[in-house]
Amino acid sequence: MKSTSIHDKIIISTYKTDGLYFSVGISSLTHRIVGIALPHDGVSDSVAEISRLHQECEVSDEYIGIAKTISRIYKGEKINFELESLDLKVTGSKNIKSVVKTPFEREVLIQTAKIPSGDVRTYKYIAEKLGTRAYRAVGTALGKNPFPIVIPCHRVVKSNMKIGEYRGGSEMKKEILENEGVRIIRDRIIK
DNA sequence: TCACTGGCCACCT
DNA sequence: CAGGTGGCCAGTG
């Protein structure tokens, strides 16, 4: 069986601002985003975060504008991002590996995408939207979010309004939320 | 199959 | 308020 992913190539573009590097990976086949890196201090770490998940990658400036847009969201600008531009499909195939692994992860991401900038929801809220009590599984799914910043997993916090964990560290989570105008005192969201 | 492991939650000291 | 305990359930090997 032929895998279409054999001919797929991921283009990785990086935008630098304020000493931070933002990378985005885009499929040359589908033209959808397949990966976003959290900001890093160096360009190699930023590129590596995306490239280690894909076999064929090419570094290019082609999509630097998208990387820049992501950096602006990080800074707190309210920018509408089409969900259509993300590769959210889930394939069960062994040959063709999708970045989103299961329907559950996909639904968690879609619910999270609805949270407006400047606001937060809880892990429990997301779980209940999916009709389950798998609160922890929601956290696990968001921990694997291939599209951080654009799919705002940083806006999902604990039920007691404490910040909770983040792949880039809770300090980074706090920083993004504050950039969006969320008030935080002693690691707790103030409504 | 089955026994873990978790970006959690609620409840109890 | 901090820390501990049991519970929940999707993924993983």
PDB file of C-alpha atoms (C1' of nucleotides) in Angstrom:
ATOM      1  CA  MET A   1       0.000   0.000   0.000  1.00  0.00           C
ATOM      2  CA  LYS A   2       1.268   3.373  -0.964  1.00  0.00           C
ATOM      3  CA  SER A   3       1.457   6.057   1.677  1.00  0.00           C
ATOM      4  CA  THR A   4       0.740   9.572   0.555  1.00  0.00           C
ATOM      5  CA  SER A   5       3.002  10.818   3.320  1.00  0.00           C
ATOM      6  CA  ILE A   6       6.041   9.551   1.398  1.00  0.00           C
ATOM      7  CA  HIS A   7       5.775  12.489  -0.964  1.00  0.00           C
ATOM      8  CA  ASP A   8       4.833  14.924   1.760  1.00  0.00           C
ATOM      9  CA  LYS A   9       7.400  17.453   2.846  1.00  0.00           C
ATOM     10  CA  ILE A  10       7.201  19.797   5.790  1.00  0.00           C
ATOM     11  CA  ILE A  11       8.335  23.371   5.273  1.00  0.00           C
ATOM     12  CA  ILE A  12       9.535  24.972   8.484  1.00  0.00           C
ATOM     13  CA  SER A  13       9.662  28.749   8.765  1.00  0.00           C
ATOM     14  CA  THR A  14      10.899  30.702  11.763  1.00  0.00           C
ATOM     15  CA  TYR A  15      10.252  34.264  12.844  1.00  0.00           C
ATOM     16  CA  LYS A  16      12.368  36.000  15.452  1.00  0.00           C
ATOM     17  CA  THR A  17      11.202  38.785  17.705  1.00  0.00           C
ATOM     18  CA  ASP A  18      12.546  40.106  21.013  1.00  0.00           C
ATOM     19  CA  GLY A  19      15.134  37.345  21.126  1.00  0.00           C
ATOM     20  CA  LEU A  20      12.522  34.628  20.803  1.00  0.00           C
ATOM     21  CA  TYR A  21      12.118  32.257  17.877  1.00  0.00           C
ATOM     22  CA  PHE A  22       8.725  31.059  16.664  1.00  0.00           C
ATOM     23  CA  SER A  23       8.563  28.192  14.173  1.00  0.00           C
ATOM     24  CA  VAL A  24       5.714  26.780  12.147  1.00  0.00           C
ATOM     25  CA  GLY A  25       5.652  23.611  10.059  1.00  0.00           C
ATOM     26  CA  ILE A  26       3.435  23.394   7.001  1.00  0.00           C
ATOM     27  CA  SER A  27       2.752  20.442   4.742  1.00  0.00           C
ATOM     28  CA  SER A  28       3.689  21.109   1.119  1.00  0.00           C
ATOM     29  CA  LEU A  29       1.007  18.598   0.186  1.00  0.00           C
ATOM     30  CA  THR A  30      -2.013  19.937   2.070  1.00  0.00           C
ATOM     31  CA  HIS A  31      -0.706  23.437   2.847  1.00  0.00           C
ATOM     32  CA  ARG A  32      -2.045  23.028   6.347  1.00  0.00           C
ATOM     33  CA  ILE A  33      -0.122  23.628   9.555  1.00  0.00           C
ATOM     34  CA  VAL A  34       1.185  20.347  11.006  1.00  0.00           C
ATOM     35  CA  GLY A  35       3.158  21.763  13.909  1.00  0.00           C
ATOM     36  CA  ILE A  36       3.880  24.889  15.935  1.00  0.00           C
ATOM     37  CA  ALA A  37       6.805  25.327  18.299  1.00  0.00           C
ATOM     38  CA  LEU A  38       6.583  27.212  21.549  1.00  0.00           C
ATOM     39  CA  PRO A  39       9.050  30.113  21.613  1.00  0.00           C
ATOM     40  CA  HIS A  40      12.692  29.150  22.133  1.00  0.00           C
ATOM     41  CA  ASP A  41      15.866  31.097  22.765  1.00  0.00           C
ATOM     42  CA  GLY A  42      17.552  29.598  19.722  1.00  0.00           C
ATOM     43  CA  VAL A  43      16.439  28.897  16.185  1.00  0.00           C
ATOM     44  CA  SER A  44      17.715  25.304  16.247  1.00  0.00           C
ATOM     45  CA  ASP A  45      15.596  24.335  19.251  1.00  0.00           C
ATOM     46  CA  SER A  46      12.592  25.951  17.654  1.00  0.00           C
ATOM     47  CA  VAL A  47      13.042  24.083  14.364  1.00  0.00           C
ATOM     48  CA  ALA A  48      13.888  20.830  16.155  1.00  0.00           C
ATOM     49  CA  GLU A  49      10.621  20.853  18.098  1.00  0.00           C
ATOM     50  CA  ILE A  50       8.780  20.445  14.801  1.00  0.00           C
ATOM     51  CA  SER A  51      11.284  18.508  12.699  1.00  0.00           C
ATOM     52  CA  ARG A  52      11.712  15.612  15.098  1.00  0.00           C
ATOM     53  CA  LEU A  53       8.094  14.615  14.473  1.00  0.00           C
ATOM     54  CA  HIS A  54       8.450  14.468  10.703  1.00  0.00           C
ATOM     55  CA  GLN A  55      10.781  12.549   8.458  1.00  0.00           C
ATOM     56  CA  GLU A  56      11.226  15.031   5.632  1.00  0.00           C
ATOM     57  CA  CYS A  57      11.594  18.710   6.472  1.00  0.00           C
ATOM     58  CA  GLU A  58      12.966  21.751   4.749  1.00  0.00           C
ATOM     59  CA  VAL A  59      13.788  25.061   6.383  1.00  0.00           C
ATOM     60  CA  SER A  60      12.605  28.038   4.369  1.00  0.00           C
ATOM     61  CA  ASP A  61      11.242  31.557   4.766  1.00  0.00           C
ATOM     62  CA  GLU A  62       8.172  30.719   2.753  1.00  0.00           C
ATOM     63  CA  TYR A  63       5.750  30.836   5.682  1.00  0.00           C
ATOM     64  CA  ILE A  64       7.534  33.343   7.863  1.00  0.00           C
ATOM     65  CA  GLY A  65       4.434  35.540   7.817  1.00  0.00           C
ATOM     66  CA  ILE A  66       2.463  32.809   9.561  1.00  0.00           C
ATOM     67  CA  ALA A  67       5.209  32.372  12.142  1.00  0.00           C
ATOM     68  CA  LYS A  68       5.027  36.119  12.722  1.00  0.00           C
ATOM     69  CA  THR A  69       1.267  35.977  13.167  1.00  0.00           C
ATOM     70  CA  ILE A  70       1.726  33.288  15.814  1.00  0.00           C
ATOM     71  CA  SER A  71       4.210  35.506  17.655  1.00  0.00           C
ATOM     72  CA  ARG A  72       1.649  38.287  17.639  1.00  0.00           C
ATOM     73  CA  ILE A  73      -0.971  36.035  19.192  1.00  0.00           C
ATOM     74  CA  TYR A  74       1.609  35.130  21.827  1.00  0.00           C
ATOM     75  CA  LYS A  75       1.981  38.846  22.551  1.00  0.00           C
ATOM     76  CA  GLY A  76      -1.734  39.089  23.177  1.00  0.00           C
ATOM     77  CA  GLU A  77      -3.083  40.429  19.885  1.00  0.00           C
ATOM     78  CA  LYS A  78      -6.564  39.150  19.149  1.00  0.00           C
ATOM     79  CA  ILE A  79      -6.171  37.522  15.772  1.00  0.00           C
ATOM     80  CA  ASN A  80      -8.797  35.291  14.206  1.00  0.00           C
ATOM     81  CA  PHE A  81      -7.180  32.091  12.977  1.00  0.00           C
ATOM     82  CA  GLU A  82      -9.065  29.737  10.683  1.00  0.00           C
ATOM     83  CA  LEU A  83      -9.276  26.215  12.092  1.00  0.00           C
ATOM     84  CA  GLU A  84      -9.225  25.164   8.453  1.00  0.00           C
ATOM     85  CA  SER A  85      -5.549  26.020   8.235  1.00  0.00           C
ATOM     86  CA  LEU A  86      -4.661  23.358  10.825  1.00  0.00           C
ATOM     87  CA  ASP A  87      -4.216  19.687  10.010  1.00  0.00           C
ATOM     88  CA  LEU A  88      -6.696  18.249  12.519  1.00  0.00           C
ATOM     89  CA  LYS A  89      -7.441  15.014  10.745  1.00  0.00           C
ATOM     90  CA  VAL A  90      -7.038  11.711  12.549  1.00  0.00           C
ATOM     91  CA  THR A  91      -5.925   8.675  10.593  1.00  0.00           C
ATOM     92  CA  GLY A  92      -6.007   5.194  12.043  1.00  0.00           C
ATOM     93  CA  SER A  93      -3.388   3.984   9.573  1.00  0.00           C
ATOM     94  CA  LYS A  94       0.065   2.839  10.680  1.00  0.00           C
ATOM     95  CA  ASN A  95       1.764   4.114   7.503  1.00  0.00           C
ATOM     96  CA  ILE A  96       0.248   7.543   7.507  1.00  0.00           C
ATOM     97  CA  LYS A  97       0.835   9.299  10.795  1.00  0.00           C
ATOM     98  CA  SER A  98      -1.373  12.208  11.645  1.00  0.00           C
ATOM     99  CA  VAL A  99      -0.267  14.801  14.185  1.00  0.00           C
ATOM    100  CA  VAL A 100      -3.555  14.456  16.078  1.00  0.00           C
ATOM    101  CA  LYS A 101      -3.743  10.845  17.185  1.00  0.00           C
ATOM    102  CA  THR A 102      -7.286  10.155  18.387  1.00  0.00           C
ATOM    103  CA  PRO A 103     -10.842  11.505  17.997  1.00  0.00           C
ATOM    104  CA  PHE A 104     -10.806  12.393  21.694  1.00  0.00           C
ATOM    105  CA  GLU A 105      -7.703  14.579  21.267  1.00  0.00           C
ATOM    106  CA  ARG A 106      -9.258  16.187  18.231  1.00  0.00           C
ATOM    107  CA  GLU A 107     -12.465  17.079  20.080  1.00  0.00           C
ATOM    108  CA  VAL A 108     -10.497  18.485  23.001  1.00  0.00           C
ATOM    109  CA  LEU A 109      -8.574  20.725  20.601  1.00  0.00           C
ATOM    110  CA  ILE A 110     -11.726  21.892  18.843  1.00  0.00           C
ATOM    111  CA  GLN A 111     -13.422  22.813  22.124  1.00  0.00           C
ATOM    112  CA  THR A 112     -10.300  24.601  23.311  1.00  0.00           C
ATOM    113  CA  ALA A 113     -10.146  26.612  20.091  1.00  0.00           C
ATOM    114  CA  LYS A 114     -13.463  28.248  21.057  1.00  0.00           C
ATOM    115  CA  ILE A 115     -12.113  29.946  24.174  1.00  0.00           C
ATOM    116  CA  PRO A 116     -11.855  33.685  23.451  1.00  0.00           C
ATOM    117  CA  SER A 117      -8.702  35.656  24.092  1.00  0.00           C
ATOM    118  CA  GLY A 118      -8.675  37.235  27.526  1.00  0.00           C
ATOM    119  CA  ASP A 119     -10.820  34.485  28.999  1.00  0.00           C
ATOM    120  CA  VAL A 120     -10.212  31.031  30.454  1.00  0.00           C
ATOM    121  CA  ARG A 121     -12.023  27.693  30.851  1.00  0.00           C
ATOM    122  CA  THR A 122     -11.286  24.743  33.107  1.00  0.00           C
ATOM    123  CA  TYR A 123     -10.160  21.227  32.220  1.00  0.00           C
ATOM    124  CA  LYS A 124     -13.429  20.075  33.774  1.00  0.00           C
ATOM    125  CA  TYR A 125     -15.415  22.392  31.515  1.00  0.00           C
ATOM    126  CA  ILE A 126     -13.792  20.943  28.402  1.00  0.00           C
ATOM    127  CA  ALA A 127     -14.418  17.391  29.634  1.00  0.00           C
ATOM    128  CA  GLU A 128     -18.077  18.110  30.307  1.00  0.00           C
ATOM    129  CA  LYS A 129     -18.461  19.633  26.857  1.00  0.00           C
ATOM    130  CA  LEU A 130     -17.365  16.232  25.549  1.00  0.00           C
ATOM    131  CA  GLY A 131     -19.793  14.458  27.880  1.00  0.00           C
ATOM    132  CA  THR A 132     -17.139  12.757  29.999  1.00  0.00           C
ATOM    133  CA  ARG A 133     -15.477  13.014  33.390  1.00  0.00           C
ATOM    134  CA  ALA A 134     -12.012  12.377  31.973  1.00  0.00           C
ATOM    135  CA  TYR A 135     -10.614  15.624  33.356  1.00  0.00           C
ATOM    136  CA  ARG A 136      -7.092  14.324  33.497  1.00  0.00           C
ATOM    137  CA  ALA A 137      -7.276  12.978  29.973  1.00  0.00           C
ATOM    138  CA  VAL A 138      -8.149  16.497  28.813  1.00  0.00           C
ATOM    139  CA  GLY A 139      -4.933  17.730  30.386  1.00  0.00           C
ATOM    140  CA  THR A 140      -2.979  14.926  28.768  1.00  0.00           C
ATOM    141  CA  ALA A 141      -4.484  15.683  25.375  1.00  0.00           C
ATOM    142  CA  LEU A 142      -3.661  19.389  25.687  1.00  0.00           C
ATOM    143  CA  GLY A 143      -0.137  18.481  26.751  1.00  0.00           C
ATOM    144  CA  LYS A 144       0.268  16.989  23.291  1.00  0.00           C
ATOM    145  CA  ASN A 145      -1.355  19.926  21.475  1.00  0.00           C
ATOM    146  CA  PRO A 146       0.532  20.172  18.153  1.00  0.00           C
ATOM    147  CA  PHE A 147      -0.689  23.758  17.690  1.00  0.00           C
ATOM    148  CA  PRO A 148       0.097  25.647  20.905  1.00  0.00           C
ATOM    149  CA  ILE A 149      -0.744  29.375  20.951  1.00  0.00           C
ATOM    150  CA  VAL A 150      -3.077  29.056  17.938  1.00  0.00           C
ATOM    151  CA  ILE A 151      -5.107  26.401  19.763  1.00  0.00           C
ATOM    152  CA  PRO A 152      -5.037  28.215  23.083  1.00  0.00           C
ATOM    153  CA  CYS A 153      -4.363  25.395  25.549  1.00  0.00           C
ATOM    154  CA  HIS A 154      -2.842  28.097  27.779  1.00  0.00           C
ATOM    155  CA  ARG A 155      -6.433  29.285  28.417  1.00  0.00           C
ATOM    156  CA  VAL A 156      -7.342  26.034  30.148  1.00  0.00           C
ATOM    157  CA  VAL A 157      -6.795  26.152  33.898  1.00  0.00           C
ATOM    158  CA  LYS A 158      -7.676  24.206  37.024  1.00  0.00           C
ATOM    159  CA  SER A 159     -11.127  24.254  38.596  1.00  0.00           C
ATOM    160  CA  ASN A 160      -9.832  26.225  41.569  1.00  0.00           C
ATOM    161  CA  MET A 161      -8.598  28.897  39.096  1.00  0.00           C
ATOM    162  CA  LYS A 162      -4.954  28.048  39.674  1.00  0.00           C
ATOM    163  CA  ILE A 163      -2.809  28.229  36.556  1.00  0.00           C
ATOM    164  CA  GLY A 164      -2.086  24.526  36.136  1.00  0.00           C
ATOM    165  CA  GLU A 165       0.636  22.953  34.058  1.00  0.00           C
ATOM    166  CA  TYR A 166       1.975  23.874  30.631  1.00  0.00           C
ATOM    167  CA  ARG A 167       4.379  22.209  28.213  1.00  0.00           C
ATOM    168  CA  GLY A 168       6.469  25.364  28.060  1.00  0.00           C
ATOM    169  CA  GLY A 169       6.297  25.751  31.835  1.00  0.00           C
ATOM    170  CA  SER A 170       3.653  27.445  33.972  1.00  0.00           C
ATOM    171  CA  GLU A 171       5.601  30.723  33.827  1.00  0.00           C
ATOM    172  CA  MET A 172       5.135  30.841  30.066  1.00  0.00           C
ATOM    173  CA  LYS A 173       1.450  30.016  30.464  1.00  0.00           C
ATOM    174  CA  LYS A 174       1.112  32.881  32.912  1.00  0.00           C
ATOM    175  CA  GLU A 175       2.944  35.249  30.584  1.00  0.00           C
ATOM    176  CA  ILE A 176       0.675  34.514  27.612  1.00  0.00           C
ATOM    177  CA  LEU A 177      -2.449  34.896  29.733  1.00  0.00           C
ATOM    178  CA  GLU A 178      -1.221  38.222  31.096  1.00  0.00           C
ATOM    179  CA  ASN A 179      -0.440  39.360  27.552  1.00  0.00           C
ATOM    180  CA  GLU A 180      -4.096  38.655  26.797  1.00  0.00           C
ATOM    181  CA  GLY A 181      -5.229  40.784  29.707  1.00  0.00           C
ATOM    182  CA  VAL A 182      -6.025  38.048  32.206  1.00  0.00           C
ATOM    183  CA  ARG A 183      -5.370  39.137  35.784  1.00  0.00           C
ATOM    184  CA  ILE A 184      -3.369  36.710  37.875  1.00  0.00           C
ATOM    185  CA  ILE A 185      -2.429  37.041  41.510  1.00  0.00           C
ATOM    186  CA  ARG A 186      -0.254  34.415  43.197  1.00  0.00           C
ATOM    187  CA  ASP A 187      -0.796  31.867  40.406  1.00  0.00           C
ATOM    188  CA  ARG A 188      -4.555  32.286  40.539  1.00  0.00           C
ATOM    189  CA  ILE A 189      -6.890  33.750  37.910  1.00  0.00           C
ATOM    190  CA  ILE A 190      -8.838  36.782  39.119  1.00  0.00           C
ATOM    191  CA  LYS A 191     -12.272  37.034  37.521  1.00  0.00           C
TER     192      LYS A 191
ATOM    193  C1'  DT B   1      -5.713  -8.245  28.650  1.00  0.00           C
ATOM    194  C1'  DC B   2      -4.316  -5.504  32.411  1.00  0.00           C
ATOM    195  C1'  DA B   3      -1.759  -2.412  34.947  1.00  0.00           C
ATOM    196  C1'  DC B   4       0.143   1.712  34.892  1.00  0.00           C
ATOM    197  C1'  DT B   5       0.481   6.989  34.066  1.00  0.00           C
ATOM    198  C1'  DG B   6      -1.360  11.763  33.929  1.00  0.00           C
ATOM    199  C1'  DG B   7      -1.099  19.790  32.168  1.00  0.00           C
ATOM    200  C1'  DC B   8      -7.353  17.059  36.993  1.00  0.00           C
ATOM    201  C1'  DC B   9     -11.167  17.174  40.723  1.00  0.00           C
ATOM    202  C1'  DA B  10     -13.381  16.973  45.283  1.00  0.00           C
ATOM    203  C1'  DC B  11     -12.931  16.237  49.829  1.00  0.00           C
ATOM    204  C1'  DC B  12     -10.600  15.746  54.143  1.00  0.00           C
ATOM    205  C1'  DT B  13      -7.100  17.137  57.794  1.00  0.00           C
TER     206       DT B  13
ATOM    207  C1'  DC C   1      -3.777  27.442  52.858  1.00  0.00           C
ATOM    208  C1'  DA C   2      -0.941  23.297  52.223  1.00  0.00           C
ATOM    209  C1'  DG C   3      -0.703  18.565  51.740  1.00  0.00           C
ATOM    210  C1'  DG C   4      -2.662  13.867  51.312  1.00  0.00           C
ATOM    211  C1'  DT C   5      -6.178  10.469  49.412  1.00  0.00           C
ATOM    212  C1'  DG C   6      -9.333   8.339  46.467  1.00  0.00           C
ATOM    213  C1'  DG C   7     -11.677   8.783  42.219  1.00  0.00           C
ATOM    214  C1'  DC C   8     -12.252   9.528  37.295  1.00  0.00           C
ATOM    215  C1'  DC C   9     -10.988   7.762  32.459  1.00  0.00           C
ATOM    216  C1'  DA C  10      -8.197   8.090  27.732  1.00  0.00           C
ATOM    217  C1'  DG C  11      -3.782   6.358  26.160  1.00  0.00           C
ATOM    218  C1'  DT C  12       0.048   3.355  26.278  1.00  0.00           C
ATOM    219  C1'  DG C  13       2.818  -0.862  26.144  1.00  0.00           C
TER     220       DG C  13
END
